[in-house]
Amino acid sequence: MHRIGKEIPVALLHEAFNHGVRFFDTARWYNDSEEKLATAFQELLGRVVIELKTMALTPLDFRRELETSLRLLRTDYLGLYQFHNGK
């Protein structure tokens, strides 16, 4: 599978924001989506809500994934963090 760079996704995220979208969803397993969101919204973090999902099964994994995502998103908070697990 070929991944696209940041330019197109960032432009699409800006377009969505310019049309009123303020809620953005991502997950730790969506590869580099956190970095793309961070790039797109580095100056707008207070104006968007980022929701993150985790499939962590243990408290340690939950915390590890959260810390990794916050670092990649370049923020210290999320609008929503939820479990996404069918077990």
Short mmCIF file of C-alpha atoms in Angstrom, two decimals:
data_model
loop_
_atom_site.label_atom_id
_atom_site.label_comp_id
_atom_site.label_asym_id
_atom_site.label_seq_id
_atom_site.Cartn_x
_atom_site.Cartn_y
_atom_site.Cartn_z
CA MET A 1 0.00 0.00 0.00
CA HIS A 2 1.30 3.43 -0.92
CA ARG A 3 0.86 6.22 1.62
CA ILE A 4 0.37 9.76 0.44
CA GLY A 5 2.44 12.59 1.83
CA LYS A 6 1.16 15.35 4.07
CA GLU A 7 0.37 17.99 1.45
CA ILE A 8 -2.94 16.58 0.14
CA PRO A 9 -4.38 15.49 3.52
CA VAL A 10 -3.43 18.81 5.11
CA ALA A 11 -5.11 20.71 2.26
CA LEU A 12 -8.25 18.57 2.67
CA LEU A 13 -8.29 19.12 6.44
CA HIS A 14 -7.95 22.88 5.90
CA GLU A 15 -10.79 22.76 3.38
CA ALA A 16 -12.99 20.90 5.86
CA PHE A 17 -12.15 23.45 8.55
CA ASN A 18 -12.91 26.35 6.19
CA HIS A 19 -16.33 24.81 5.57
CA GLY A 20 -17.15 24.60 9.28
CA VAL A 21 -15.95 21.14 10.30
CA ARG A 22 -14.50 21.31 13.80
CA PHE A 23 -14.62 17.67 14.96
CA PHE A 24 -11.91 15.34 13.67
CA ASP A 25 -11.55 11.64 14.43
CA THR A 26 -8.40 9.57 14.42
CA ALA A 27 -6.94 6.45 16.01
CA ARG A 28 -3.50 5.21 16.94
CA TRP A 29 -3.62 2.51 14.26
CA TYR A 30 -4.42 4.94 11.39
CA ASN A 31 -0.70 5.10 10.63
CA ASP A 32 0.41 8.73 10.28
CA SER A 33 -2.97 10.44 10.65
CA GLU A 34 -1.95 12.04 13.94
CA GLU A 35 1.04 13.74 12.34
CA LYS A 36 -1.14 14.97 9.47
CA LEU A 37 -3.71 16.39 11.87
CA ALA A 38 -0.95 18.06 13.87
CA THR A 39 0.50 19.63 10.75
CA ALA A 40 -2.88 20.87 9.55
CA PHE A 41 -4.02 22.29 12.87
CA GLN A 42 -0.84 23.35 14.64
CA GLU A 43 -2.11 26.94 14.77
CA LEU A 44 -5.78 25.98 15.25
CA LEU A 45 -5.74 23.39 18.04
CA GLY A 46 -7.93 25.53 20.28
CA ARG A 47 -10.53 25.77 17.51
CA VAL A 48 -10.92 22.07 16.67
CA VAL A 49 -11.94 19.01 18.64
CA ILE A 50 -9.83 15.91 18.12
CA GLU A 51 -11.31 12.57 19.05
CA LEU A 52 -9.03 9.57 19.44
CA LYS A 53 -9.82 5.88 19.69
CA THR A 54 -7.75 3.14 21.29
CA MET A 55 -7.86 -0.62 21.14
CA ALA A 56 -5.69 -0.92 24.26
CA LEU A 57 -6.56 -3.87 26.46
CA THR A 58 -4.51 -2.97 29.52
CA PRO A 59 -4.10 0.22 31.55
CA LEU A 60 -0.42 0.33 30.56
CA ASP A 61 -1.21 0.10 26.84
CA PHE A 62 -4.01 2.65 27.26
CA ARG A 63 -1.57 5.15 28.78
CA ARG A 64 1.23 4.34 26.32
CA GLU A 65 -1.05 4.87 23.31
CA LEU A 66 -2.44 8.08 24.78
CA GLU A 67 1.03 9.51 25.44
CA THR A 68 2.21 8.56 21.95
CA SER A 69 -0.83 10.13 20.33
CA LEU A 70 -0.57 13.36 22.32
CA ARG A 71 3.09 13.65 21.32
CA LEU A 72 2.32 13.03 17.64
CA LEU A 73 -0.64 15.42 17.70
CA ARG A 74 1.55 18.02 19.44
CA THR A 75 -1.05 18.71 22.09
CA ASP A 76 -1.71 17.96 25.74
CA TYR A 77 -5.44 17.36 25.50
CA LEU A 78 -8.14 15.67 23.44
CA GLY A 79 -11.82 16.38 23.07
CA LEU A 80 -12.69 12.71 23.46
CA TYR A 81 -10.71 9.51 24.05
CA GLN A 82 -12.65 6.31 23.74
CA PHE A 83 -12.21 2.58 23.66
CA HIS A 84 -12.73 1.03 20.26
CA ASN A 85 -12.69 -2.65 20.95
CA GLY A 86 -15.16 -5.44 20.28
CA LYS A 87 -13.96 -7.64 23.15
#
